[in-house]
Amino acid sequence: MSSLDLSKLRVLCVEDDEIARLSIVNIIRRRAAEVYMASNGQEGLDVFIEKRPDLVVADLAMPVMDGAEMIASIREHDKHVPIVIVTAFPDQGKNLDGADYIMVKPVHKDLLLELLHACVRKINEKGKA
């Protein structure tokens, strides 16, 4: 399997706040191959199942299905896809199973990019295993 780099990454962004979602997507879109969007956990799960992205960036507090429930459902389909949680409430993510990284809002471009690169490294390490 050839190694993945950021420019080939397919990312799913799940965020109910449109301004936050577009902010995250604008940062990612300039560097990744494809970015899929969803505005709640159920949409996020549906898009995940349909598109099979390489990475998920998601909020926790969302309508219809919250981020924790969505992550648990994603893990039933793919135990290894990296998941980055972006939350305004860092205590929510402390004991969250299934997330690889937690980022506190507001989103900082440099930190988000650092986490994306860490996810790419993780994907590539799993590909070599």
Short mmCIF file of N, CA and C in Angstrom, two decimals:
data_model
loop_
_atom_site.label_atom_id
_atom_site.label_comp_id
_atom_site.label_asym_id
_atom_site.label_seq_id
_atom_site.Cartn_x
_atom_site.Cartn_y
_atom_site.Cartn_z
N MET A 1 0.84 -1.18 0.00
CA MET A 1 0.00 0.00 0.00
C MET A 1 0.88 1.24 0.00
N SER A 2 0.61 2.18 -0.87
CA SER A 2 1.41 3.40 -0.90
C SER A 2 1.02 4.29 0.28
N SER A 3 1.97 5.10 0.73
CA SER A 3 1.68 5.94 1.88
C SER A 3 0.80 7.12 1.47
N LEU A 4 0.01 7.54 2.42
CA LEU A 4 -0.94 8.63 2.22
C LEU A 4 -0.28 9.92 2.67
N ASP A 5 -0.53 11.00 1.96
CA ASP A 5 -0.10 12.30 2.46
C ASP A 5 -1.32 13.20 2.54
N LEU A 6 -1.14 14.35 3.15
CA LEU A 6 -2.26 15.25 3.41
C LEU A 6 -3.01 15.62 2.14
N SER A 7 -2.31 15.77 1.03
CA SER A 7 -2.97 16.19 -0.22
C SER A 7 -3.87 15.11 -0.81
N LYS A 8 -3.76 13.88 -0.32
CA LYS A 8 -4.60 12.78 -0.81
C LYS A 8 -5.71 12.42 0.17
N LEU A 9 -5.74 13.11 1.30
CA LEU A 9 -6.65 12.79 2.38
C LEU A 9 -8.11 13.12 2.04
N ARG A 10 -9.00 12.22 2.42
CA ARG A 10 -10.45 12.45 2.31
C ARG A 10 -10.97 12.61 3.74
N VAL A 11 -11.53 13.79 4.04
CA VAL A 11 -11.90 14.14 5.40
C VAL A 11 -13.40 14.39 5.51
N LEU A 12 -14.00 13.88 6.57
CA LEU A 12 -15.39 14.17 6.90
C LEU A 12 -15.40 15.15 8.06
N CYS A 13 -16.08 16.28 7.90
CA CYS A 13 -16.24 17.28 8.96
C CYS A 13 -17.70 17.28 9.39
N VAL A 14 -17.94 16.98 10.67
CA VAL A 14 -19.29 16.93 11.22
C VAL A 14 -19.40 17.98 12.32
N GLU A 15 -20.17 19.02 12.05
CA GLU A 15 -20.30 20.16 12.96
C GLU A 15 -21.65 20.81 12.71
N ASP A 16 -22.43 21.02 13.77
CA ASP A 16 -23.76 21.61 13.60
C ASP A 16 -23.72 23.12 13.43
N ASP A 17 -22.70 23.78 13.95
CA ASP A 17 -22.59 25.23 13.80
C ASP A 17 -21.99 25.53 12.42
N GLU A 18 -22.78 26.18 11.58
CA GLU A 18 -22.36 26.39 10.19
C GLU A 18 -21.07 27.20 10.09
N ILE A 19 -20.93 28.23 10.90
CA ILE A 19 -19.73 29.07 10.84
C ILE A 19 -18.50 28.25 11.23
N ALA A 20 -18.62 27.48 12.31
CA ALA A 20 -17.49 26.64 12.74
C ALA A 20 -17.18 25.58 11.69
N ARG A 21 -18.23 24.98 11.12
CA ARG A 21 -18.03 23.94 10.09
C ARG A 21 -17.29 24.51 8.89
N LEU A 22 -17.74 25.66 8.41
CA LEU A 22 -17.09 26.27 7.24
C LEU A 22 -15.67 26.70 7.55
N SER A 23 -15.42 27.15 8.76
CA SER A 23 -14.07 27.52 9.17
C SER A 23 -13.13 26.31 9.11
N ILE A 24 -13.59 25.20 9.68
CA ILE A 24 -12.79 23.97 9.67
C ILE A 24 -12.59 23.48 8.24
N VAL A 25 -13.66 23.47 7.48
CA VAL A 25 -13.60 22.98 6.09
C VAL A 25 -12.65 23.84 5.26
N ASN A 26 -12.68 25.15 5.45
CA ASN A 26 -11.79 26.03 4.68
C ASN A 26 -10.33 25.76 4.98
N ILE A 27 -10.01 25.44 6.22
CA ILE A 27 -8.63 25.10 6.58
C ILE A 27 -8.23 23.79 5.91
N ILE A 28 -9.11 22.80 5.98
CA ILE A 28 -8.79 21.47 5.46
C ILE A 28 -8.79 21.45 3.94
N ARG A 29 -9.76 22.10 3.33
CA ARG A 29 -9.96 22.03 1.88
C ARG A 29 -8.73 22.48 1.10
N ARG A 30 -7.98 23.41 1.64
CA ARG A 30 -6.79 23.91 0.93
C ARG A 30 -5.66 22.88 0.88
N ARG A 31 -5.80 21.83 1.71
CA ARG A 31 -4.70 20.88 1.83
C ARG A 31 -5.07 19.44 1.53
N ALA A 32 -6.34 19.11 1.61
CA ALA A 32 -6.79 17.73 1.43
C ALA A 32 -7.43 17.54 0.06
N ALA A 33 -7.53 16.29 -0.36
CA ALA A 33 -8.11 15.97 -1.67
C ALA A 33 -9.61 16.23 -1.69
N GLU A 34 -10.31 15.75 -0.66
CA GLU A 34 -11.76 15.90 -0.61
C GLU A 34 -12.19 16.16 0.82
N VAL A 35 -13.23 16.99 0.97
CA VAL A 35 -13.82 17.24 2.27
C VAL A 35 -15.32 17.05 2.15
N TYR A 36 -15.86 16.19 3.01
CA TYR A 36 -17.30 15.96 3.06
C TYR A 36 -17.82 16.66 4.31
N MET A 37 -19.07 17.15 4.25
CA MET A 37 -19.63 17.88 5.38
C MET A 37 -20.94 17.26 5.83
N ALA A 38 -21.20 17.38 7.14
CA ALA A 38 -22.47 16.98 7.72
C ALA A 38 -22.77 17.91 8.89
N SER A 39 -24.06 18.13 9.16
CA SER A 39 -24.44 19.09 10.19
C SER A 39 -24.96 18.45 11.48
N ASN A 40 -25.00 17.13 11.55
CA ASN A 40 -25.34 16.45 12.80
C ASN A 40 -24.77 15.03 12.75
N GLY A 41 -24.84 14.35 13.88
CA GLY A 41 -24.22 13.03 13.97
C GLY A 41 -24.82 12.00 13.04
N GLN A 42 -26.14 12.03 12.84
CA GLN A 42 -26.76 11.06 11.95
C GLN A 42 -26.30 11.27 10.51
N GLU A 43 -26.29 12.55 10.07
CA GLU A 43 -25.78 12.84 8.72
C GLU A 43 -24.32 12.41 8.61
N GLY A 44 -23.56 12.68 9.66
CA GLY A 44 -22.14 12.31 9.66
C GLY A 44 -21.95 10.82 9.50
N LEU A 45 -22.74 10.04 10.23
CA LEU A 45 -22.65 8.58 10.11
C LEU A 45 -23.04 8.13 8.71
N ASP A 46 -24.11 8.71 8.18
CA ASP A 46 -24.55 8.35 6.83
C ASP A 46 -23.48 8.65 5.79
N VAL A 47 -22.86 9.83 5.89
CA VAL A 47 -21.80 10.21 4.95
C VAL A 47 -20.60 9.29 5.14
N PHE A 48 -20.27 8.98 6.39
CA PHE A 48 -19.14 8.08 6.65
C PHE A 48 -19.34 6.74 5.96
N ILE A 49 -20.52 6.17 6.13
CA ILE A 49 -20.80 4.86 5.53
C ILE A 49 -20.74 4.92 4.01
N GLU A 50 -21.26 6.01 3.44
CA GLU A 50 -21.28 6.15 1.98
C GLU A 50 -19.90 6.44 1.39
N LYS A 51 -19.16 7.36 2.00
CA LYS A 51 -17.91 7.87 1.40
C LYS A 51 -16.64 7.20 1.93
N ARG A 52 -16.69 6.62 3.13
CA ARG A 52 -15.51 5.99 3.73
C ARG A 52 -14.29 6.91 3.75
N PRO A 53 -14.39 8.06 4.43
CA PRO A 53 -13.26 8.99 4.47
C PRO A 53 -12.07 8.40 5.25
N ASP A 54 -10.91 9.02 5.07
CA ASP A 54 -9.70 8.59 5.75
C ASP A 54 -9.64 9.10 7.19
N LEU A 55 -10.41 10.16 7.47
CA LEU A 55 -10.31 10.86 8.74
C LEU A 55 -11.64 11.55 9.02
N VAL A 56 -12.00 11.65 10.31
CA VAL A 56 -13.22 12.34 10.73
C VAL A 56 -12.84 13.44 11.71
N VAL A 57 -13.38 14.65 11.48
CA VAL A 57 -13.27 15.76 12.42
C VAL A 57 -14.69 16.08 12.84
N ALA A 58 -14.98 16.02 14.16
CA ALA A 58 -16.37 16.14 14.59
C ALA A 58 -16.52 16.88 15.91
N ASP A 59 -17.65 17.55 16.03
CA ASP A 59 -18.08 18.16 17.27
C ASP A 59 -18.72 17.08 18.14
N LEU A 60 -18.90 17.36 19.42
CA LEU A 60 -19.60 16.41 20.29
C LEU A 60 -21.06 16.78 20.48
N ALA A 61 -21.33 18.06 20.79
CA ALA A 61 -22.69 18.50 21.07
C ALA A 61 -23.39 18.86 19.77
N MET A 62 -24.22 17.92 19.29
CA MET A 62 -24.94 18.12 18.03
C MET A 62 -26.35 17.57 18.16
N PRO A 63 -27.27 18.09 17.34
CA PRO A 63 -28.64 17.57 17.36
C PRO A 63 -28.75 16.22 16.64
N VAL A 64 -29.89 15.61 16.76
CA VAL A 64 -30.27 14.35 16.13
C VAL A 64 -29.48 13.18 16.72
N MET A 65 -28.17 13.17 16.53
CA MET A 65 -27.28 12.18 17.14
C MET A 65 -26.03 12.94 17.57
N ASP A 66 -25.66 12.82 18.84
CA ASP A 66 -24.48 13.57 19.29
C ASP A 66 -23.19 12.91 18.81
N GLY A 67 -22.10 13.62 19.00
CA GLY A 67 -20.82 13.13 18.50
C GLY A 67 -20.37 11.82 19.12
N ALA A 68 -20.63 11.64 20.42
CA ALA A 68 -20.20 10.39 21.08
C ALA A 68 -20.92 9.19 20.49
N GLU A 69 -22.22 9.33 20.25
CA GLU A 69 -23.00 8.24 19.66
C GLU A 69 -22.54 7.97 18.22
N MET A 70 -22.27 9.05 17.48
CA MET A 70 -21.80 8.90 16.11
C MET A 70 -20.45 8.16 16.08
N ILE A 71 -19.55 8.55 16.98
CA ILE A 71 -18.24 7.90 17.03
C ILE A 71 -18.38 6.41 17.34
N ALA A 72 -19.23 6.08 18.30
CA ALA A 72 -19.44 4.67 18.63
C ALA A 72 -19.95 3.91 17.41
N SER A 73 -20.85 4.52 16.65
CA SER A 73 -21.38 3.87 15.45
C SER A 73 -20.32 3.76 14.36
N ILE A 74 -19.51 4.80 14.21
CA ILE A 74 -18.42 4.75 13.23
C ILE A 74 -17.46 3.61 13.59
N ARG A 75 -17.16 3.47 14.88
CA ARG A 75 -16.23 2.42 15.32
C ARG A 75 -16.77 1.02 15.02
N GLU A 76 -18.08 0.87 14.92
CA GLU A 76 -18.65 -0.43 14.54
C GLU A 76 -18.32 -0.75 13.08
N HIS A 77 -18.14 0.29 12.26
CA HIS A 77 -17.84 0.12 10.84
C HIS A 77 -16.33 0.12 10.57
N ASP A 78 -15.58 0.89 11.36
CA ASP A 78 -14.14 1.04 11.12
C ASP A 78 -13.47 1.35 12.45
N LYS A 79 -12.75 0.41 12.98
CA LYS A 79 -12.11 0.59 14.29
C LYS A 79 -10.86 1.47 14.23
N HIS A 80 -10.35 1.73 13.03
CA HIS A 80 -9.05 2.39 12.93
C HIS A 80 -9.07 3.79 12.33
N VAL A 81 -10.17 4.23 11.74
CA VAL A 81 -10.17 5.57 11.13
C VAL A 81 -9.89 6.60 12.23
N PRO A 82 -8.92 7.50 12.00
CA PRO A 82 -8.64 8.53 13.00
C PRO A 82 -9.81 9.49 13.15
N ILE A 83 -10.10 9.83 14.41
CA ILE A 83 -11.19 10.76 14.71
C ILE A 83 -10.65 11.88 15.60
N VAL A 84 -10.85 13.12 15.14
CA VAL A 84 -10.47 14.31 15.89
C VAL A 84 -11.75 14.96 16.39
N ILE A 85 -11.86 15.14 17.70
CA ILE A 85 -13.00 15.82 18.29
C ILE A 85 -12.65 17.30 18.44
N VAL A 86 -13.57 18.16 18.03
CA VAL A 86 -13.43 19.60 18.20
C VAL A 86 -14.59 20.02 19.09
N THR A 87 -14.29 20.49 20.29
CA THR A 87 -15.36 20.79 21.24
C THR A 87 -15.10 22.07 22.02
N ALA A 88 -16.18 22.73 22.40
CA ALA A 88 -16.08 23.91 23.25
C ALA A 88 -15.99 23.50 24.72
N PHE A 89 -16.25 22.23 25.00
CA PHE A 89 -16.29 21.72 26.36
C PHE A 89 -15.28 20.59 26.53
N PRO A 90 -14.03 20.91 26.83
CA PRO A 90 -12.97 19.89 26.86
C PRO A 90 -13.24 18.76 27.84
N ASP A 91 -13.96 19.02 28.92
CA ASP A 91 -14.25 17.96 29.89
C ASP A 91 -15.13 16.87 29.28
N GLN A 92 -15.94 17.22 28.28
CA GLN A 92 -16.79 16.23 27.62
C GLN A 92 -15.95 15.14 26.96
N GLY A 93 -14.82 15.51 26.43
CA GLY A 93 -14.02 14.57 25.67
C GLY A 93 -13.04 13.74 26.47
N LYS A 94 -12.87 14.06 27.76
CA LYS A 94 -11.84 13.40 28.56
C LYS A 94 -11.99 11.89 28.61
N ASN A 95 -13.19 11.41 28.80
CA ASN A 95 -13.40 9.97 28.94
C ASN A 95 -14.10 9.38 27.72
N LEU A 96 -13.96 10.03 26.60
CA LEU A 96 -14.65 9.59 25.39
C LEU A 96 -13.86 8.49 24.71
N ASP A 97 -14.47 7.34 24.60
CA ASP A 97 -13.85 6.24 23.88
C ASP A 97 -14.00 6.46 22.38
N GLY A 98 -12.98 6.11 21.64
CA GLY A 98 -13.09 6.14 20.19
C GLY A 98 -12.44 7.33 19.52
N ALA A 99 -12.20 8.41 20.24
CA ALA A 99 -11.56 9.58 19.64
C ALA A 99 -10.04 9.45 19.77
N ASP A 100 -9.34 9.86 18.73
CA ASP A 100 -7.88 9.82 18.76
C ASP A 100 -7.29 11.11 19.32
N TYR A 101 -7.93 12.24 19.01
CA TYR A 101 -7.43 13.54 19.44
C TYR A 101 -8.61 14.42 19.82
N ILE A 102 -8.37 15.34 20.76
CA ILE A 102 -9.39 16.31 21.16
C ILE A 102 -8.79 17.69 21.01
N MET A 103 -9.54 18.57 20.35
CA MET A 103 -9.12 19.96 20.15
C MET A 103 -10.20 20.87 20.71
N VAL A 104 -9.79 21.86 21.50
CA VAL A 104 -10.74 22.78 22.12
C VAL A 104 -11.01 23.95 21.19
N LYS A 105 -12.30 24.29 21.04
CA LYS A 105 -12.68 25.45 20.23
C LYS A 105 -12.27 26.71 20.98
N PRO A 106 -11.99 27.80 20.30
CA PRO A 106 -12.08 27.96 18.85
C PRO A 106 -10.95 27.22 18.13
N VAL A 107 -11.22 26.85 16.90
CA VAL A 107 -10.27 26.10 16.09
C VAL A 107 -9.09 26.99 15.72
N HIS A 108 -7.90 26.48 15.99
CA HIS A 108 -6.68 27.18 15.59
C HIS A 108 -6.07 26.41 14.42
N LYS A 109 -5.85 27.13 13.35
CA LYS A 109 -5.38 26.51 12.10
C LYS A 109 -4.14 25.65 12.31
N ASP A 110 -3.13 26.17 12.98
CA ASP A 110 -1.88 25.44 13.13
C ASP A 110 -2.07 24.14 13.91
N LEU A 111 -2.88 24.19 14.97
CA LEU A 111 -3.12 22.98 15.76
C LEU A 111 -3.92 21.97 14.95
N LEU A 112 -4.93 22.43 14.22
CA LEU A 112 -5.71 21.51 13.40
C LEU A 112 -4.82 20.84 12.36
N LEU A 113 -3.96 21.60 11.72
CA LEU A 113 -3.05 21.02 10.72
C LEU A 113 -2.08 20.03 11.37
N GLU A 114 -1.61 20.36 12.56
CA GLU A 114 -0.72 19.44 13.28
C GLU A 114 -1.44 18.12 13.57
N LEU A 115 -2.70 18.20 13.97
CA LEU A 115 -3.48 16.99 14.24
C LEU A 115 -3.75 16.20 12.96
N LEU A 116 -4.00 16.90 11.86
CA LEU A 116 -4.20 16.21 10.58
C LEU A 116 -2.94 15.45 10.17
N HIS A 117 -1.79 16.09 10.34
CA HIS A 117 -0.52 15.41 10.02
C HIS A 117 -0.31 14.21 10.93
N ALA A 118 -0.66 14.34 12.21
CA ALA A 118 -0.54 13.21 13.14
C ALA A 118 -1.44 12.06 12.70
N CYS A 119 -2.63 12.40 12.21
CA CYS A 119 -3.55 11.37 11.72
C CYS A 119 -2.99 10.68 10.48
N VAL A 120 -2.38 11.44 9.59
CA VAL A 120 -1.77 10.86 8.40
C VAL A 120 -0.66 9.90 8.80
N ARG A 121 0.16 10.30 9.76
CA ARG A 121 1.22 9.40 10.25
C ARG A 121 0.62 8.11 10.81
N LYS A 122 -0.44 8.25 11.57
CA LYS A 122 -1.11 7.09 12.16
C LYS A 122 -1.66 6.16 11.07
N ILE A 123 -2.28 6.74 10.05
CA ILE A 123 -2.82 5.95 8.93
C ILE A 123 -1.68 5.20 8.25
N ASN A 124 -0.58 5.89 7.99
CA ASN A 124 0.55 5.26 7.30
C ASN A 124 1.19 4.16 8.15
N GLU A 125 1.26 4.36 9.46
CA GLU A 125 1.81 3.32 10.34
C GLU A 125 0.94 2.08 10.32
N LYS A 126 -0.36 2.26 10.32
CA LYS A 126 -1.28 1.11 10.27
C LYS A 126 -1.17 0.39 8.93
N GLY A 127 -0.91 1.15 7.86
CA GLY A 127 -0.76 0.56 6.54
C GLY A 127 0.47 -0.31 6.43
N LYS A 128 1.50 0.00 7.23
CA LYS A 128 2.74 -0.78 7.20
C LYS A 128 2.66 -2.01 8.10
N ALA A 129 1.70 -2.01 9.02
CA ALA A 129 1.59 -3.12 9.98
C ALA A 129 1.11 -4.39 9.32
#
